[in-house]
PDB file of C-alpha atoms in Angstrom:
ATOM      1  CA  GLU G  29     -11.908  -2.671 -15.156  1.00 95.00           C
ATOM      2  CA  MET G  30     -10.476  -4.050 -12.095  1.00 96.00           C
ATOM      3  CA  GLN G  31     -12.321  -2.889  -9.512  1.00 98.00           C
ATOM      4  CA  LEU G  32     -12.042  -3.613  -5.180  1.00 98.00           C
ATOM      5  CA  VAL G  33     -15.049  -3.281  -3.178  1.00 98.00           C
ATOM      6  CA  GLU G  34     -14.662  -2.446   0.921  1.00 98.00           C
ATOM      7  CA  SER G  35     -17.842  -2.191   2.982  1.00 98.00           C
ATOM      8  CA  GLY G  36     -18.595  -2.924   7.088  1.00 98.00           C
ATOM      9  CA  GLY G  37     -16.790   0.173   8.217  1.00 97.00           C
ATOM     10  CA  GLY G  38     -18.651   2.091  11.687  1.00 98.00           C
ATOM     11  CA  LEU G  39     -17.697   3.355  14.343  1.00 98.00           C
ATOM     12  CA  VAL G  40     -17.111   1.080  17.235  1.00 98.00           C
ATOM     13  CA  LYS G  41     -16.180   0.590  20.247  1.00 98.00           C
ATOM     14  CA  PRO G  42     -12.679   0.330  22.712  1.00 98.00           C
ATOM     15  CA  GLY G  43     -12.355  -4.059  22.788  1.00 98.00           C
ATOM     16  CA  GLY G  44     -15.228  -3.942  20.188  1.00 98.00           C
ATOM     17  CA  SER G  45     -15.165  -5.868  17.057  1.00 98.00           C
ATOM     18  CA  LEU G  46     -15.753  -5.475  13.172  1.00 98.00           C
ATOM     19  CA  ARG G  47     -15.687  -7.162  10.582  1.00 98.00           C
ATOM     20  CA  LEU G  48     -14.594  -6.515   7.228  1.00 98.00           C
ATOM     21  CA  SER G  49     -15.101  -6.817   3.203  1.00 98.00           C
ATOM     22  CA  CYS G  50     -13.681  -6.419   0.487  1.00 98.00           C
ATOM     23  CA  ALA G  51     -15.547  -7.417  -3.178  1.00 98.00           C
ATOM     24  CA  ALA G  52     -13.352  -7.845  -6.126  1.00 98.00           C
ATOM     25  CA  SER G  53     -14.668  -7.862  -9.589  1.00 98.00           C
ATOM     26  CA  GLY G  54     -13.318  -7.177 -13.741  1.00 97.00           C
ATOM     27  CA  PHE G  55     -10.496 -10.325 -12.304  1.00 96.00           C
ATOM     28  CA  THR G  56      -9.335 -13.847 -11.188  1.00 96.00           C
ATOM     29  CA  PHE G  57      -9.730 -13.124  -7.795  1.00 97.00           C
ATOM     30  CA  SER G  58      -8.084 -15.875  -6.998  1.00 95.00           C
ATOM     31  CA  ASP G  59      -4.638 -15.853  -8.761  1.00 94.00           C
ATOM     32  CA  TYR G  60      -3.529 -13.369  -6.868  1.00 94.00           C
ATOM     33  CA  SER G  61      -2.541 -12.185  -3.190  1.00 94.00           C
ATOM     34  CA  MET G  62      -4.408  -9.544  -1.422  1.00 96.00           C
ATOM     35  CA  ASN G  63      -3.740  -7.417   1.227  1.00 97.00           C
ATOM     36  CA  TRP G  64      -5.651  -5.645   3.326  1.00 98.00           C
ATOM     37  CA  VAL G  65      -3.897  -1.074   3.871  1.00 98.00           C
ATOM     38  CA  ARG G  66      -4.180   1.402   6.112  1.00 98.00           C
ATOM     39  CA  GLN G  67      -3.746   4.728   6.788  1.00 98.00           C
ATOM     40  CA  ALA G  68      -4.993   6.459   9.927  1.00 98.00           C
ATOM     41  CA  PRO G  69      -5.685  10.243   9.448  1.00 97.00           C
ATOM     42  CA  GLY G  70      -3.715  12.936   8.296  1.00 96.00           C
ATOM     43  CA  LYS G  71      -0.854   9.698   8.991  1.00 97.00           C
ATOM     44  CA  GLY G  72       0.806   7.184   6.043  1.00 98.00           C
ATOM     45  CA  LEU G  73      -0.035   3.788   4.569  1.00 98.00           C
ATOM     46  CA  GLU G  74       0.149   1.091   6.810  1.00 98.00           C
ATOM     47  CA  TRP G  75       0.324  -2.250   5.608  1.00 97.00           C
ATOM     48  CA  VAL G  76      -1.783  -4.461   8.061  1.00 98.00           C
ATOM     49  CA  SER G  77      -1.304  -7.984   6.549  1.00 97.00           C
ATOM     50  CA  TYR G  78      -1.140  -9.885   2.997  1.00 95.00           C
ATOM     51  CA  ILE G  79      -2.963 -13.639   2.445  1.00 95.00           C
ATOM     52  CA  THR G  80      -1.696 -15.851  -1.442  1.00 93.00           C
ATOM     53  CA  SER G  81      -4.093 -16.834  -3.420  1.00 92.00           C
ATOM     54  CA  GLY G  82      -5.249 -20.158  -1.532  1.00 93.00           C
ATOM     55  CA  GLY G  83      -4.741 -19.096   1.204  1.00 93.00           C
ATOM     56  CA  GLY G  84      -2.702 -20.839   2.871  1.00 93.00           C
ATOM     57  CA  TYR G  85       0.207 -17.936   3.686  1.00 93.00           C
ATOM     58  CA  ILE G  86      -1.119 -15.574   5.910  1.00 95.00           C
ATOM     59  CA  TYR G  87       1.140 -12.818   7.358  1.00 94.00           C
ATOM     60  CA  TYR G  88       0.103  -9.822   9.813  1.00 96.00           C
ATOM     61  CA  ALA G  89       1.908  -6.614  10.873  1.00 96.00           C
ATOM     62  CA  ASP G  90       2.733  -6.722  14.256  1.00 96.00           C
ATOM     63  CA  SER G  91       0.476  -4.542  15.493  1.00 97.00           C
ATOM     64  CA  VAL G  92      -2.557  -5.922  14.855  1.00 98.00           C
ATOM     65  CA  GLN G  93      -0.547 -10.114  14.808  1.00 97.00           C
ATOM     66  CA  GLY G  94      -3.167 -11.816  17.684  1.00 97.00           C
ATOM     67  CA  ARG G  95      -6.430 -10.265  17.495  1.00 98.00           C
ATOM     68  CA  PHE G  96      -7.231  -9.757  13.348  1.00 98.00           C
ATOM     69  CA  THR G  97      -7.309 -12.127  11.679  1.00 98.00           C
ATOM     70  CA  ILE G  98      -7.438 -12.063   6.723  1.00 98.00           C
ATOM     71  CA  SER G  99      -9.380 -14.825   5.211  1.00 98.00           C
ATOM     72  CA  ARG G 100     -10.499 -14.459   1.384  1.00 98.00           C
ATOM     73  CA  ASP G 101     -13.815 -16.697   0.877  1.00 98.00           C
ATOM     74  CA  ASN G 102     -12.685 -17.273  -3.631  1.00 97.00           C
ATOM     75  CA  ALA G 103     -16.540 -18.435  -4.581  1.00 98.00           C
ATOM     76  CA  LYS G 104     -17.354 -16.299  -3.719  1.00 98.00           C
ATOM     77  CA  ASN G 105     -14.663 -13.156  -4.850  1.00 98.00           C
ATOM     78  CA  SER G 106     -13.760 -12.109  -1.449  1.00 98.00           C
ATOM     79  CA  LEU G 107     -11.584 -10.645   1.433  1.00 98.00           C
ATOM     80  CA  TYR G 108     -12.897 -10.246   4.681  1.00 98.00           C
ATOM     81  CA  LEU G 109     -10.480  -9.161   8.225  1.00 98.00           C
ATOM     82  CA  GLN G 110     -12.258  -9.586  10.943  1.00 98.00           C
ATOM     83  CA  MET G 111     -10.627  -6.799  13.895  1.00 98.00           C
ATOM     84  CA  ASN G 112     -10.625  -8.382  17.353  1.00 98.00           C
ATOM     85  CA  SER G 113     -10.296  -5.879  20.687  1.00 98.00           C
ATOM     86  CA  LEU G 114     -10.245  -3.091  18.973  1.00 98.00           C
ATOM     87  CA  ARG G 115      -7.535   0.321  20.179  1.00 98.00           C
ATOM     88  CA  ALA G 116      -7.945   3.729  19.642  1.00 98.00           C
ATOM     89  CA  GLU G 117      -4.982   3.404  17.114  1.00 98.00           C
ATOM     90  CA  ASP G 118      -6.570   1.319  15.422  1.00 98.00           C
ATOM     91  CA  THR G 119      -8.912   4.405  14.019  1.00 98.00           C
ATOM     92  CA  ALA G 120      -7.761   4.309  10.295  1.00 98.00           C
ATOM     93  CA  ILE G 121      -8.912   3.956   6.697  1.00 98.00           C
ATOM     94  CA  TYR G 122      -8.133   0.614   5.726  1.00 98.00           C
ATOM     95  CA  TYR G 123      -7.933  -0.317   1.869  1.00 98.00           C
ATOM     96  CA  CYS G 124      -8.337  -3.580   0.389  1.00 98.00           C
ATOM     97  CA  ALA G 125      -5.396  -3.692  -2.127  1.00 98.00           C
ATOM     98  CA  LYS G 126      -4.336  -6.691  -4.708  1.00 97.00           C
ATOM     99  CA  SER G 127      -0.942  -7.732  -5.251  1.00 95.00           C
ATOM    100  CA  GLU G 128       0.582  -8.258  -8.782  1.00 93.00           C
ATOM    101  CA  ILE G 129       1.808 -11.399  -9.916  1.00 84.00           C
ATOM    102  CA  ALA G 130       5.615 -10.923  -8.520  1.00 80.00           C
ATOM    103  CA  VAL G 131       8.889 -11.526 -10.585  1.00 75.00           C
ATOM    104  CA  PRO G 132      10.377 -14.847  -9.013  1.00 76.00           C
ATOM    105  CA  GLY G 133      12.152 -14.052  -6.252  1.00 73.00           C
ATOM    106  CA  THR G 134      10.415 -10.707  -5.196  1.00 80.00           C
ATOM    107  CA  LEU G 135       6.841  -9.942  -3.880  1.00 83.00           C
ATOM    108  CA  GLY G 136       4.833  -7.711  -6.855  1.00 89.00           C
ATOM    109  CA  ALA G 137       3.596  -4.323  -5.188  1.00 95.00           C
ATOM    110  CA  PHE G 138      -0.736  -3.504  -4.768  1.00 97.00           C
ATOM    111  CA  ASP G 139      -1.320  -2.783  -8.018  1.00 96.00           C
ATOM    112  CA  VAL G 140      -5.325  -2.286  -7.587  1.00 98.00           C
ATOM    113  CA  TRP G 141      -6.671  -0.296  -4.079  1.00 98.00           C
ATOM    114  CA  GLY G 142     -10.152  -0.325  -3.395  1.00 98.00           C
ATOM    115  CA  GLN G 143     -10.864   3.299  -2.289  1.00 98.00           C
ATOM    116  CA  GLY G 144     -11.033   2.609   0.996  1.00 98.00           C
ATOM    117  CA  THR G 145     -14.046   1.492   4.960  1.00 98.00           C
ATOM    118  CA  MET G 146     -13.178   4.162   7.279  1.00 98.00           C
ATOM    119  CA  VAL G 147     -13.117   2.439  11.061  1.00 98.00           C
ATOM    120  CA  THR G 148     -13.024   4.349  14.351  1.00 98.00           C
ATOM    121  CA  VAL G 149     -12.794   2.732  17.759  1.00 98.00           C
ATOM    122  CA  SER G 150     -13.972   5.425  20.278  1.00 97.00           C
ATOM    123  CA  SER G 151     -16.132   5.290  23.287  1.00 96.00           C
TER     124      SER G 151
ATOM    125  CA  SER N 154      11.936  -3.728  11.888  1.00 88.00           C
ATOM    126  CA  TYR N 155      12.537  -2.613   8.420  1.00 95.00           C
ATOM    127  CA  VAL N 156      12.667   1.099   7.800  1.00 97.00           C
ATOM    128  CA  LEU N 157      12.301   3.713   5.040  1.00 98.00           C
ATOM    129  CA  THR N 158      13.151   7.135   5.658  1.00 98.00           C
ATOM    130  CA  GLN N 159      11.138   9.426   3.133  1.00 98.00           C
ATOM    131  CA  PRO N 160      11.385  13.979   3.370  1.00 98.00           C
ATOM    132  CA  PRO N 161       7.864  14.370   4.661  1.00 98.00           C
ATOM    133  CA  SER N 162       7.420  17.464   1.817  1.00 98.00           C
ATOM    134  CA  VAL N 163       9.561  18.238  -1.225  1.00 98.00           C
ATOM    135  CA  SER N 164       8.192  21.495  -3.050  1.00 98.00           C
ATOM    136  CA  VAL N 165       9.139  22.118  -6.747  1.00 98.00           C
ATOM    137  CA  ALA N 166       7.908  24.446  -9.749  1.00 97.00           C
ATOM    138  CA  PRO N 167       5.686  23.310 -13.078  1.00 97.00           C
ATOM    139  CA  GLY N 168       8.414  21.769 -15.758  1.00 97.00           C
ATOM    140  CA  LYS N 169      11.332  21.181 -12.872  1.00 98.00           C
ATOM    141  CA  THR N 170      12.450  17.920 -12.224  1.00 98.00           C
ATOM    142  CA  ALA N 171      11.217  16.742  -8.469  1.00 98.00           C
ATOM    143  CA  ARG N 172      12.822  14.059  -6.812  1.00 98.00           C
ATOM    144  CA  VAL N 173      11.083  12.172  -4.323  1.00 98.00           C
ATOM    145  CA  THR N 174      13.995   9.650  -2.341  1.00 98.00           C
ATOM    146  CA  CYS N 175      13.410   6.938  -0.194  1.00 98.00           C
ATOM    147  CA  GLY N 176      16.274   5.713   2.348  1.00 98.00           C
ATOM    148  CA  GLY N 177      16.853   2.209   3.918  1.00 97.00           C
ATOM    149  CA  ASN N 178      19.265  -0.161   4.705  1.00 96.00           C
ATOM    150  CA  ASN N 179      20.294  -1.268   2.145  1.00 96.00           C
ATOM    151  CA  VAL N 180      17.695  -0.576  -0.112  1.00 97.00           C
ATOM    152  CA  GLY N 181      19.586  -1.650  -3.614  1.00 96.00           C
ATOM    153  CA  THR N 182      19.079  -4.681  -2.748  1.00 95.00           C
ATOM    154  CA  LYS N 183      15.541  -4.941  -2.932  1.00 94.00           C
ATOM    155  CA  ARG N 184      12.652  -3.534  -5.192  1.00 95.00           C
ATOM    156  CA  VAL N 185      11.097  -0.875  -4.471  1.00 97.00           C
ATOM    157  CA  HIS N 186       7.606   0.728  -5.663  1.00 98.00           C
ATOM    158  CA  TRP N 187       6.158   3.959  -5.428  1.00 98.00           C
ATOM    159  CA  TYR N 188       3.080   5.241  -5.221  1.00 98.00           C
ATOM    160  CA  GLN N 189       1.011   8.669  -5.098  1.00 98.00           C
ATOM    161  CA  GLN N 190      -1.688   8.913  -3.254  1.00 98.00           C
ATOM    162  CA  LYS N 191      -3.598  12.456  -4.125  1.00 98.00           C
ATOM    163  CA  SER N 192      -5.735  14.322  -1.578  1.00 97.00           C
ATOM    164  CA  GLY N 193      -9.310  11.975  -0.826  1.00 96.00           C
ATOM    165  CA  GLN N 194      -8.279   9.552  -3.666  1.00 98.00           C
ATOM    166  CA  ALA N 195      -6.875   6.033  -2.906  1.00 98.00           C
ATOM    167  CA  PRO N 196      -3.824   5.102  -3.729  1.00 98.00           C
ATOM    168  CA  VAL N 197      -1.874   4.890  -7.133  1.00 98.00           C
ATOM    169  CA  LEU N 198       0.593   2.744  -7.954  1.00 98.00           C
ATOM    170  CA  VAL N 199       3.244   4.999 -10.255  1.00 98.00           C
ATOM    171  CA  ILE N 200       6.437   2.357  -9.759  1.00 98.00           C
ATOM    172  CA  HIS N 201       7.416  -1.260  -9.915  1.00 96.00           C
ATOM    173  CA  TYR N 202      10.398  -3.164  -9.173  1.00 95.00           C
ATOM    174  CA  ASP N 203      12.689  -0.065  -8.974  1.00 96.00           C
ATOM    175  CA  SER N 204      12.082   2.041 -12.443  1.00 97.00           C
ATOM    176  CA  ASP N 205       9.372   0.370 -14.216  1.00 97.00           C
ATOM    177  CA  ARG N 206       6.478   2.196 -15.204  1.00 98.00           C
ATOM    178  CA  PRO N 207       3.082   0.110 -15.477  1.00 96.00           C
ATOM    179  CA  SER N 208       0.364   0.824 -18.131  1.00 95.00           C
ATOM    180  CA  GLY N 209      -1.381   4.386 -17.510  1.00 96.00           C
ATOM    181  CA  ILE N 210       1.645   6.445 -15.994  1.00 98.00           C
ATOM    182  CA  PRO N 211       3.505   9.294 -18.106  1.00 97.00           C
ATOM    183  CA  GLU N 212       6.244   8.429 -18.836  1.00 97.00           C
ATOM    184  CA  ARG N 213       7.653  11.851 -17.146  1.00 98.00           C
ATOM    185  CA  PHE N 214       7.989   9.895 -13.694  1.00 98.00           C
ATOM    186  CA  SER N 215      11.033   7.456 -12.919  1.00 98.00           C
ATOM    187  CA  GLY N 216      12.266   5.349 -10.367  1.00 98.00           C
ATOM    188  CA  SER N 217      16.393   4.401  -9.728  1.00 98.00           C
ATOM    189  CA  ASN N 218      17.263   2.665  -6.637  1.00 98.00           C
ATOM    190  CA  SER N 219      20.890   2.163  -5.201  1.00 98.00           C
ATOM    191  CA  GLY N 220      23.161   1.664  -2.764  1.00 97.00           C
ATOM    192  CA  ASN N 221      20.558   2.731   0.680  1.00 98.00           C
ATOM    193  CA  THR N 222      18.399   5.801  -1.576  1.00 98.00           C
ATOM    194  CA  ALA N 223      15.463   4.900  -4.015  1.00 98.00           C
ATOM    195  CA  THR N 224      14.747   8.061  -5.384  1.00 98.00           C
ATOM    196  CA  LEU N 225      11.841   8.786  -7.714  1.00 98.00           C
ATOM    197  CA  THR N 226      11.775  10.870 -10.183  1.00 98.00           C
ATOM    198  CA  ILE N 227       9.193  13.277 -12.134  1.00 98.00           C
ATOM    199  CA  SER N 228      10.664  15.662 -15.065  1.00 98.00           C
ATOM    200  CA  ARG N 229       8.619  18.643 -16.400  1.00 98.00           C
ATOM    201  CA  VAL N 230       6.061  18.845 -13.707  1.00 98.00           C
ATOM    202  CA  GLU N 231       1.899  20.181 -13.506  1.00 97.00           C
ATOM    203  CA  ALA N 232      -0.070  21.205 -10.715  1.00 97.00           C
ATOM    204  CA  GLY N 233      -1.426  17.647 -10.824  1.00 97.00           C
ATOM    205  CA  ASP N 234       1.181  15.869 -10.033  1.00 98.00           C
ATOM    206  CA  GLU N 235       0.521  17.279  -6.140  1.00 98.00           C
ATOM    207  CA  ALA N 236       0.355  14.861  -4.583  1.00 98.00           C
ATOM    208  CA  ASP N 237       0.822  12.233  -1.613  1.00 98.00           C
ATOM    209  CA  TYR N 238       4.309  10.125  -2.885  1.00 98.00           C
ATOM    210  CA  PHE N 239       4.724   6.380  -0.653  1.00 98.00           C
ATOM    211  CA  CYS N 240       7.701   4.242  -1.468  1.00 98.00           C
ATOM    212  CA  GLN N 241       7.532   0.613  -0.779  1.00 98.00           C
ATOM    213  CA  VAL N 242       8.708  -2.990  -0.244  1.00 96.00           C
ATOM    214  CA  TRP N 243       9.339  -5.738   1.020  1.00 93.00           C
ATOM    215  CA  ASP N 244      11.446  -7.692   4.125  1.00 91.00           C
ATOM    216  CA  THR N 245      12.250 -10.514   3.341  1.00 88.00           C
ATOM    217  CA  THR N 246      13.877 -10.678   7.439  1.00 88.00           C
ATOM    218  CA  SER N 247      10.372 -10.266   8.303  1.00 88.00           C
ATOM    219  CA  ASP N 248       7.649 -11.150   5.677  1.00 88.00           C
ATOM    220  CA  HIS N 249       5.827  -8.006   6.279  1.00 92.00           C
ATOM    221  CA  ARG N 250       6.394  -5.348   3.808  1.00 95.00           C
ATOM    222  CA  VAL N 251       6.188  -2.378   4.681  1.00 97.00           C
ATOM    223  CA  PHE N 252       5.743   1.946   3.528  1.00 98.00           C
ATOM    224  CA  GLY N 253       8.508   4.764   3.972  1.00 98.00           C
ATOM    225  CA  GLY N 254       6.469   7.435   5.958  1.00 98.00           C
ATOM    226  CA  GLY N 255       5.677   9.285   3.055  1.00 98.00           C
ATOM    227  CA  THR N 256       5.737  13.126   0.903  1.00 98.00           C
ATOM    228  CA  LYS N 257       4.117  15.728   0.143  1.00 98.00           C
ATOM    229  CA  LEU N 258       4.981  17.468  -2.563  1.00 98.00           C
ATOM    230  CA  THR N 259       3.483  21.325  -3.547  1.00 98.00           C
ATOM    231  CA  VAL N 260       4.171  22.524  -6.958  1.00 97.00           C
ATOM    232  CA  LEU N 261       4.761  25.743  -6.479  1.00 95.00           C
TER     233      LEU N 261
END
């Protein structure tokens, strides 16, 4: 069974940093692109960042560009999100999500999701 | 940036058909994916590439996409279908993935 398990969330003060991790199992992690998606309390889903299978291409939402860094360690089947200069508006559940292999010319959907880890930014 | 617009809520009686729309400029030229999120749970992919059902998703779930509107259709709605539904596309201009604001489906 394919599984993603996030960790590293918690309470942090504005301006602080946090590193999230996502442990993958049940599939060949190094074959797939991965994403971080977040959801503020009572709000919708917001895509945060994307990294290709080998880490060669990385994209960020405008809201986190320059503050967050996505990375992966294929030897450890793990995905990471380094979050710096955190703001109150970064408060959310952060989900790790696997991208499916895409139909040529498109991008695949997020076909496997973790249960999420809560990040609260507050003084 | 590309914007997807969904109605905040849709209500339907059990056994009837629910339609959740997702509006965007020429969204018919993009491939739309749909996710179901039940209360307190992670999202689940229910439709990808406009109209294809992933393994394990009931045939009652279907999708279409044309012009400026994509539609998720749920036939013979059950109480267990009550959830938030989100559409999502790839904005090729920015290389960003974009979600709609979500629609809360209430089963009366």
